[in-house]
Amino acid sequence: MFGTMDAAPTPPSADPRKNLVGLSREELEAEMRTIGAEKFRARQLWQWIYNRGVAEFAAMTSLSKSFRAELERHYVVRRPDVSRALASFDGTRKWLLRFPDGQEVEAVHIPEEDRGTLCVSSQVGCTLTCKFCHTGTQRLVRNLEPAEIVGQVMIARDALGEWPSPTEDRQLTNIVMMGMGEPLYNYDNIAKALRIVMDHEGLSLSKRKITLSTSGVVPMIRRCGTELGVNLAISLHAVADELRDVLVPINKKYPIAELLQACREYPTASNARRITFEYVMLKDVNDSPAEARELVRLLKGIPAKVNLIPFNPWPGAPFERSTDDAIKRFSDVVFSAGYSSPVRTPRGEDIMAACGQLKSDSVKLRKSELLRRQLAAASAGAA
Ligand code: SAH
Ligand code: SF4
């Protein structure tokens, strides 16, 4: 089965020192100015933080002792706390991260033969209410800060032992913005975080290895393409507006035709860098061969690949996963029209790390922890 590695819960940080993680290069330079240090110090720090992964100023040995002490007085290099780390029998790893305000999100690492993908969250919860997605049933708590987004990558690097940033044979080769939340509703913070992640002197993940998944925030799609140039994934899930209005309610604002037009105009899309269309397979809802044919018709002219995701059930979900036969029939239609259409094998199911399941068990765990504490307090009061 899987092993758990519980970390002792840390109390919220009361440290008033500023966190250097999540600052852009320009902001880091400005900080150096405020403490009277030269500009090139920012570059040195950047390399220590993002290339070497060093969190203690004391270990930054290329800096003078007095400068290290000065940094220590003003700043910290802080990652999110890991409140739980889980490892699945299939190699998938999941980290539940806790921020100083007590909010939590998850990051998941999925190793494959030739690559390793980190699934990164963009918000605590989500304001959208896609009917098949468990995150959509949680009320939005807040956007993640750049430090909290970059922090997910740094935590994974820590756990995988990948410092300094390796140039080859990496275990963390790809990033998908497919965790909790809608990244294009937190665009500024995502953009800032991804620029840090893509920086060649730091974490150094290429824009070609980063994919942002959106439910279809049409006006932001173009900005994402021109400013960040990352790969795009679209959560399509239905081929007619009537059904997509229900499954992915943002469709009422940005219907399928507008969404596909934004895809046609997506700046980096080419045959080498295709747009991924995600399609969750819901039994008897969206999985007929006729819908597969309509999908092929809609995608005409777009450099596309299709990712069929068997629905991952969660307690109380109003859907079932399509049968293997239905998935095969659907995939055959898409494939014979010339599109690659891999069926995404659910990974890390034993640790609830599959799509749409993120955090749901930890919320339950918190509730049961709370109940235990209430019971303990009640029995202590009675004694
Ligand atoms: N908000 C963004 C990114 C996060 S969701 C988006 O919607 O694209 C990542 C992917 O998982 C999306 O394609 C989403 O539709 C899919 N997903 C959500 N819940 C799922 C479930 N229960 N089973 C299978 N896929 C699911
Ligand atoms: Fe939000 Fe994406 Fe889930 Fe929809 S599928 S509720 S956009 S996280």
Coordinates of C-alpha atoms and ligand atoms in Angstrom, one line a residue:
M1 CA 0.0 0.0 0.0
F2 CA 1.4 3.4 0.8
G3 CA 3.5 4.9 3.5
T4 CA 2.8 8.1 5.3
M5 CA 5.5 10.4 6.6
D6 CA 3.8 12.7 9.1
A7 CA 5.6 15.9 9.9
A8 CA 5.0 17.6 13.2
P9 CA 2.5 20.4 12.7
T10 CA 4.2 23.8 13.0
P11 CA 2.4 26.7 14.5
P12 CA 1.7 29.7 12.2
S13 CA 4.9 31.7 11.6
A14 CA 5.1 34.9 13.7
D15 CA 8.5 35.7 12.1
P16 CA 8.3 39.3 10.9
R17 CA 11.2 39.0 8.5
K18 CA 10.4 39.2 4.8
N19 CA 10.4 36.0 2.7
L20 CA 12.7 36.2 -0.3
V21 CA 11.0 33.3 -2.0
G22 CA 8.4 34.6 -4.6
L23 CA 10.1 37.9 -5.2
S24 CA 11.0 38.7 -8.9
R25 CA 14.6 39.4 -9.8
E26 CA 13.8 43.1 -9.9
E27 CA 12.2 43.0 -6.4
L28 CA 15.2 41.1 -5.0
E29 CA 17.5 43.8 -6.4
A30 CA 15.3 46.5 -4.8
E31 CA 15.6 44.6 -1.5
M32 CA 19.4 44.6 -1.8
R33 CA 19.3 48.4 -2.4
T34 CA 17.2 48.9 0.8
I35 CA 19.9 47.2 2.9
G36 CA 22.7 48.9 1.1
A37 CA 24.0 45.9 -0.8
E38 CA 25.3 45.9 -4.4
K39 CA 23.0 44.7 -7.2
F40 CA 25.0 41.6 -8.0
R41 CA 24.2 40.3 -4.6
A42 CA 20.6 39.7 -5.8
R43 CA 22.0 37.4 -8.5
Q44 CA 24.1 35.4 -6.1
L45 CA 21.1 35.0 -3.7
W46 CA 18.9 34.0 -6.6
Q47 CA 21.3 31.2 -7.5
W48 CA 21.6 30.0 -3.9
I49 CA 17.8 30.0 -3.4
Y50 CA 16.6 28.6 -6.7
N51 CA 19.6 26.7 -8.2
R52 CA 21.1 25.3 -5.0
G53 CA 17.9 25.1 -3.0
V54 CA 19.6 26.5 0.1
A55 CA 17.3 27.9 2.8
E56 CA 19.8 29.0 5.4
F57 CA 21.8 32.1 4.9
A58 CA 24.6 30.5 7.0
A59 CA 25.1 27.9 4.2
M60 CA 25.6 30.5 1.5
T61 CA 29.3 30.3 1.6
S62 CA 30.2 32.6 -1.3
L63 CA 28.8 35.5 0.8
S64 CA 30.8 37.2 3.5
K65 CA 29.9 36.4 7.1
S66 CA 28.9 39.9 7.9
F67 CA 26.6 40.0 4.9
R68 CA 25.0 36.7 5.8
A69 CA 24.3 38.1 9.3
E70 CA 22.8 41.2 7.7
L71 CA 20.5 39.0 5.5
E72 CA 19.5 36.9 8.5
R73 CA 18.4 40.0 10.4
H74 CA 16.0 41.1 7.6
Y75 CA 15.0 38.1 5.6
V76 CA 14.1 34.4 5.5
V77 CA 14.0 31.8 2.7
R78 CA 10.7 30.1 3.6
R79 CA 8.9 27.2 2.0
P80 CA 5.4 26.1 3.0
D81 CA 5.3 23.6 5.8
V82 CA 4.6 20.0 4.8
S83 CA 1.9 18.8 7.1
R84 CA 1.6 15.4 5.4
A85 CA 3.6 13.5 2.8
L86 CA 2.2 10.4 1.2
A87 CA 3.7 7.9 -1.2
S88 CA 1.5 5.6 -3.4
F89 CA 2.5 2.0 -4.4
D90 CA 2.8 3.3 -8.0
G91 CA 5.4 5.9 -7.1
T92 CA 3.1 8.9 -7.0
R93 CA 3.9 11.3 -4.1
K94 CA 1.6 13.8 -2.6
W95 CA 2.4 16.7 -0.2
L96 CA -0.2 18.5 1.8
L97 CA 1.2 21.9 2.3
R98 CA 0.2 24.3 5.1
F99 CA 0.6 28.1 5.0
P100 CA 0.9 30.4 8.0
D101 CA -2.8 31.2 7.9
G102 CA -3.7 27.6 8.3
Q103 CA -4.9 27.1 4.7
E104 CA -3.7 24.0 2.8
V105 CA -3.3 22.8 -0.7
E106 CA -1.6 19.8 -2.3
A107 CA 1.1 19.2 -4.8
V108 CA 1.4 15.8 -6.5
H109 CA 4.4 14.2 -8.3
I110 CA 3.7 11.6 -10.9
P111 CA 6.8 9.6 -12.1
E112 CA 6.7 8.0 -15.5
E113 CA 9.3 6.1 -17.5
D114 CA 10.8 9.1 -19.3
R115 CA 9.6 12.0 -17.2
G116 CA 8.2 13.2 -13.9
T117 CA 5.3 15.6 -13.7
L118 CA 4.4 17.9 -10.8
C119 CA 0.8 18.9 -10.5
V120 CA 0.7 22.3 -8.9
S121 CA -2.3 24.1 -7.2
S122 CA -3.2 27.7 -8.0
Q123 CA -5.9 28.5 -5.4
V124 CA -7.2 27.2 -2.1
G125 CA -10.5 25.8 -3.4
C126 CA -12.1 27.2 -6.6
T127 CA -14.9 29.7 -7.3
L128 CA -16.1 27.7 -10.3
T129 CA -18.4 24.8 -9.8
C130 CA -17.8 22.1 -12.3
K131 CA -20.2 19.4 -11.4
F132 CA -17.8 16.5 -11.5
C133 CA -14.9 18.2 -9.6
H134 CA -14.6 17.8 -5.9
T135 CA -12.6 21.0 -5.6
G136 CA -15.7 22.8 -7.1
T137 CA -17.8 21.8 -4.1
Q138 CA -15.4 23.6 -1.7
R139 CA -15.9 27.3 -1.2
L140 CA -13.0 29.4 -2.4
V141 CA -10.9 30.5 0.4
R142 CA -8.2 32.4 -1.4
N143 CA -5.7 32.8 -4.2
L144 CA -2.2 31.4 -3.7
E145 CA 0.7 33.9 -3.5
P146 CA 3.7 33.5 -5.8
A147 CA 5.8 32.2 -2.9
E148 CA 3.2 29.5 -2.3
I149 CA 3.2 28.4 -5.9
V150 CA 7.0 28.4 -6.3
G151 CA 7.1 26.8 -2.9
Q152 CA 5.3 23.7 -4.2
V153 CA 8.1 23.2 -6.8
M154 CA 10.8 23.7 -4.1
I155 CA 9.2 21.2 -1.7
A156 CA 9.1 18.6 -4.5
R157 CA 12.7 19.3 -5.4
D158 CA 13.6 18.9 -1.7
A159 CA 11.9 15.6 -1.4
L160 CA 13.3 14.3 -4.7
G161 CA 16.8 15.4 -3.7
E162 CA 17.1 17.5 -6.9
W163 CA 19.4 20.3 -5.8
P164 CA 21.3 21.9 -7.4
S165 CA 18.9 22.0 -10.3
P166 CA 20.1 19.0 -12.4
T167 CA 20.6 19.6 -16.1
E168 CA 19.8 16.0 -17.1
D169 CA 18.1 12.9 -15.7
R170 CA 15.7 14.9 -13.7
Q171 CA 12.9 13.4 -11.8
L172 CA 10.9 16.6 -12.0
T173 CA 10.8 17.4 -15.7
N174 CA 7.3 18.8 -16.2
I175 CA 4.9 21.0 -14.4
V176 CA 1.1 21.0 -15.0
M177 CA -1.1 23.7 -13.4
M178 CA -3.8 21.2 -12.8
G179 CA -4.1 21.0 -9.1
M180 CA -6.7 22.9 -7.1
G181 CA -8.1 26.1 -8.4
E182 CA -8.5 27.9 -11.7
P183 CA -5.1 29.3 -12.7
L184 CA -6.4 32.0 -15.0
Y185 CA -8.4 33.5 -12.1
N186 CA -5.1 34.0 -10.3
Y187 CA -3.2 35.0 -13.3
D188 CA -0.9 37.7 -11.9
N189 CA 0.5 35.4 -9.2
I190 CA 0.7 32.5 -11.5
A191 CA 2.6 34.6 -14.0
K192 CA 5.0 35.8 -11.4
A193 CA 5.6 32.4 -10.0
L194 CA 6.1 30.7 -13.4
R195 CA 8.6 33.4 -14.4
I196 CA 10.6 32.4 -11.4
V197 CA 10.2 28.7 -12.2
M198 CA 11.4 29.2 -15.8
D199 CA 14.4 31.3 -14.9
H200 CA 17.6 29.7 -16.3
E201 CA 19.7 30.5 -13.3
G202 CA 17.2 29.0 -11.0
L203 CA 14.7 26.2 -11.1
S204 CA 15.1 26.3 -14.8
L205 CA 12.0 24.5 -16.1
S206 CA 11.4 25.4 -19.8
K207 CA 8.1 26.9 -20.9
R208 CA 7.8 23.9 -23.2
K209 CA 7.6 21.6 -20.1
I210 CA 4.9 23.7 -18.4
T211 CA 1.2 23.2 -19.1
L212 CA -1.5 25.4 -17.8
S213 CA -5.0 23.9 -17.6
T214 CA -8.1 26.2 -17.7
S215 CA -11.8 25.6 -17.7
G216 CA -12.0 28.3 -20.3
V217 CA -11.4 31.9 -19.0
V218 CA -11.3 33.1 -22.6
P219 CA -10.0 36.7 -22.1
M220 CA -7.0 35.5 -20.2
I221 CA -6.0 32.7 -22.6
R222 CA -4.3 35.1 -25.0
R223 CA -2.4 36.9 -22.3
C224 CA -1.1 33.6 -21.0
G225 CA 0.1 32.6 -24.5
T226 CA 1.8 35.9 -25.4
E227 CA 3.3 36.7 -21.9
L228 CA 4.2 33.2 -20.7
G229 CA 4.3 31.0 -23.8
V230 CA 3.5 27.9 -21.8
N231 CA 1.5 25.0 -23.2
L232 CA -2.2 25.2 -22.9
A233 CA -4.7 22.6 -21.8
I234 CA -8.5 23.1 -22.0
S235 CA -11.0 21.3 -19.8
L236 CA -13.6 20.8 -22.5
H237 CA -15.6 17.8 -21.2
A238 CA -18.6 18.4 -23.5
V239 CA -19.2 19.1 -27.2
A240 CA -22.5 21.0 -27.0
D241 CA -23.2 24.2 -25.1
E242 CA -26.3 22.8 -23.4
L243 CA -24.3 20.1 -21.7
R244 CA -21.2 22.1 -21.1
D245 CA -23.3 24.9 -19.5
V246 CA -24.2 22.3 -16.8
L247 CA -20.9 20.4 -16.4
V248 CA -18.6 23.4 -16.7
P249 CA -20.8 26.4 -15.8
I250 CA -18.2 29.0 -16.9
N251 CA -19.4 28.0 -20.4
K252 CA -22.4 30.2 -20.0
K253 CA -20.0 33.2 -20.0
Y254 CA -17.6 31.8 -22.6
P255 CA -19.3 29.3 -24.8
I256 CA -17.6 26.6 -26.8
A257 CA -17.2 28.5 -30.1
E258 CA -15.5 31.5 -28.3
L259 CA -13.3 29.1 -26.4
L260 CA -12.2 27.3 -29.6
Q261 CA -11.5 30.6 -31.3
A262 CA -9.2 31.5 -28.5
C263 CA -7.4 28.2 -29.0
R264 CA -7.1 28.8 -32.7
E265 CA -5.4 32.1 -31.9
Y266 CA -3.2 30.7 -29.1
P267 CA 0.3 32.1 -30.0
T268 CA 2.5 29.1 -29.2
A269 CA 0.2 26.4 -30.6
S270 CA 1.8 24.3 -33.4
N271 CA 2.0 20.7 -34.4
A272 CA 5.0 20.3 -32.1
R273 CA 3.2 22.0 -29.2
R274 CA -0.4 21.0 -29.4
I275 CA -3.2 22.2 -27.2
T276 CA -4.4 19.4 -25.0
F277 CA -8.2 19.0 -24.7
E278 CA -9.1 17.3 -21.5
Y279 CA -12.3 15.3 -21.6
V280 CA -13.6 13.6 -18.4
M281 CA -15.5 10.4 -19.3
L282 CA -18.8 10.4 -17.5
K283 CA -21.0 7.3 -18.0
D284 CA -24.0 7.9 -20.3
V285 CA -23.5 11.7 -20.0
N286 CA -20.8 12.7 -22.5
D287 CA -19.3 9.4 -23.7
S288 CA -21.2 8.4 -26.9
P289 CA -19.4 7.8 -30.3
A290 CA -21.6 10.6 -31.7
E291 CA -20.0 13.0 -29.2
A292 CA -16.6 11.7 -30.2
R293 CA -17.3 12.5 -33.8
E294 CA -18.6 15.9 -32.9
L295 CA -15.4 16.5 -30.9
V296 CA -13.3 15.7 -34.0
R297 CA -15.4 18.1 -36.0
L298 CA -14.9 20.9 -33.4
L299 CA -11.2 20.5 -33.2
K300 CA -10.6 20.8 -37.0
G301 CA -7.9 23.3 -37.7
I302 CA -6.5 23.3 -34.2
P303 CA -3.2 21.6 -33.4
A304 CA -4.7 19.4 -30.8
K305 CA -4.4 16.3 -28.7
V306 CA -7.1 14.8 -26.6
N307 CA -6.7 13.5 -23.1
L308 CA -9.5 11.2 -22.0
I309 CA -9.8 11.1 -18.2
P310 CA -11.9 8.4 -16.7
F311 CA -14.0 10.1 -14.0
N312 CA -12.5 9.8 -10.5
P313 CA -15.4 9.3 -8.2
W314 CA -15.7 11.0 -4.8
P315 CA -18.3 10.5 -2.1
G316 CA -21.6 11.9 -3.1
A317 CA -20.6 12.6 -6.7
P318 CA -23.6 12.6 -9.1
F319 CA -21.7 10.7 -11.8
E320 CA -20.1 7.3 -12.6
R321 CA -17.0 6.5 -14.6
S322 CA -17.6 5.4 -18.2
T323 CA -17.2 1.8 -18.9
D324 CA -13.9 0.6 -20.5
D325 CA -15.8 -0.3 -23.6
A326 CA -17.3 3.2 -23.9
I327 CA -13.9 4.8 -23.4
K328 CA -12.3 2.5 -26.0
R329 CA -15.0 3.3 -28.6
F330 CA -14.7 7.1 -27.9
S331 CA -10.9 6.9 -28.1
D332 CA -11.0 4.9 -31.4
V333 CA -13.1 7.6 -33.1
V334 CA -10.7 10.3 -32.0
F335 CA -7.7 8.3 -32.8
S336 CA -8.8 7.3 -36.3
A337 CA -9.4 11.0 -37.1
G338 CA -5.6 11.5 -36.5
Y339 CA -5.5 12.8 -33.0
S340 CA -3.5 11.2 -30.3
S341 CA -6.0 10.3 -27.6
P342 CA -4.4 8.6 -24.6
V343 CA -6.6 7.6 -21.8
R344 CA -5.1 9.0 -18.6
T345 CA -4.6 6.1 -16.2
P346 CA -5.6 7.2 -12.8
R347 CA -2.5 7.5 -10.6
G348 CA -2.1 7.5 -6.9
E349 CA -5.7 6.5 -6.3
D350 CA -4.8 4.9 -3.0
I351 CA -3.6 8.3 -1.7
M352 CA -6.5 10.3 -3.3
A353 CA -4.1 12.1 -5.5
A354 CA -6.1 11.6 -8.8
C355 CA -7.7 14.5 -10.6
G356 CA -10.5 16.2 -8.7
Q357 CA -9.7 14.3 -5.5
L358 CA -7.1 16.7 -4.2
K359 CA -7.5 17.6 -0.5
S360 CA -10.8 15.9 0.0
D361 CA -9.4 13.3 2.3
S362 CA -7.4 15.8 4.3
V363 CA -10.5 17.9 4.9
K364 CA -12.2 14.8 6.2
L365 CA -9.1 14.0 8.3
R366 CA -9.2 17.5 9.8
K367 CA -12.9 17.0 10.6
S368 CA -12.2 13.7 12.4
E369 CA -9.2 15.2 14.2
L370 CA -11.5 18.0 15.4
L371 CA -14.0 15.5 16.5
R372 CA -11.3 13.6 18.4
R373 CA -10.2 16.8 20.1
Q374 CA -13.7 17.8 21.0
L375 CA -14.3 14.3 22.5
A376 CA -11.0 14.5 24.4
A377 CA -11.9 17.9 25.8
A378 CA -15.3 16.7 26.8
S379 CA -14.0 13.7 28.7
A380 CA -11.3 15.8 30.3
G381 CA -14.0 18.2 31.5
A382 CA -16.0 15.4 32.9
A383 CA -13.1 14.0 34.9
Ligands
SAH1 N1 -9.2 24.6 -13.0 C1 -8.4 24.1 -14.0 C2 -7.3 23.2 -13.5 C3 -7.6 22.2 -12.4 S1 -8.6 20.8 -12.7 C4 -9.3 23.3 -15.0 O1 -10.5 23.1 -14.7 O2 -8.8 23.0 -16.1 C5 -7.5 19.7 -13.6 C6 -8.3 18.7 -14.5 O3 -8.9 17.7 -13.7 C7 -9.4 19.4 -15.3 O4 -9.4 18.9 -16.6 C8 -10.6 18.9 -14.5 O5 -11.7 19.1 -15.3 C9 -10.2 17.5 -14.2 N2 -11.1 16.9 -13.2 C10 -11.6 17.5 -12.1 N3 -12.4 16.7 -11.4 C11 -12.2 15.5 -11.9 C12 -12.7 14.2 -11.6 N4 -13.4 13.9 -10.5 N5 -12.4 13.1 -12.4 C13 -11.6 13.4 -13.5 N6 -11.1 14.6 -13.9 C14 -11.4 15.6 -13.1
SF4_2 FE1 -12.4 24.7 -10.6 FE2 -11.1 23.3 -12.5 FE3 -12.5 22.0 -10.6 FE4 -13.8 23.4 -12.5 S1 -12.5 21.6 -12.8 S2 -14.2 23.4 -10.3 S3 -12.4 25.1 -12.8 S4 -10.7 23.2 -10.3

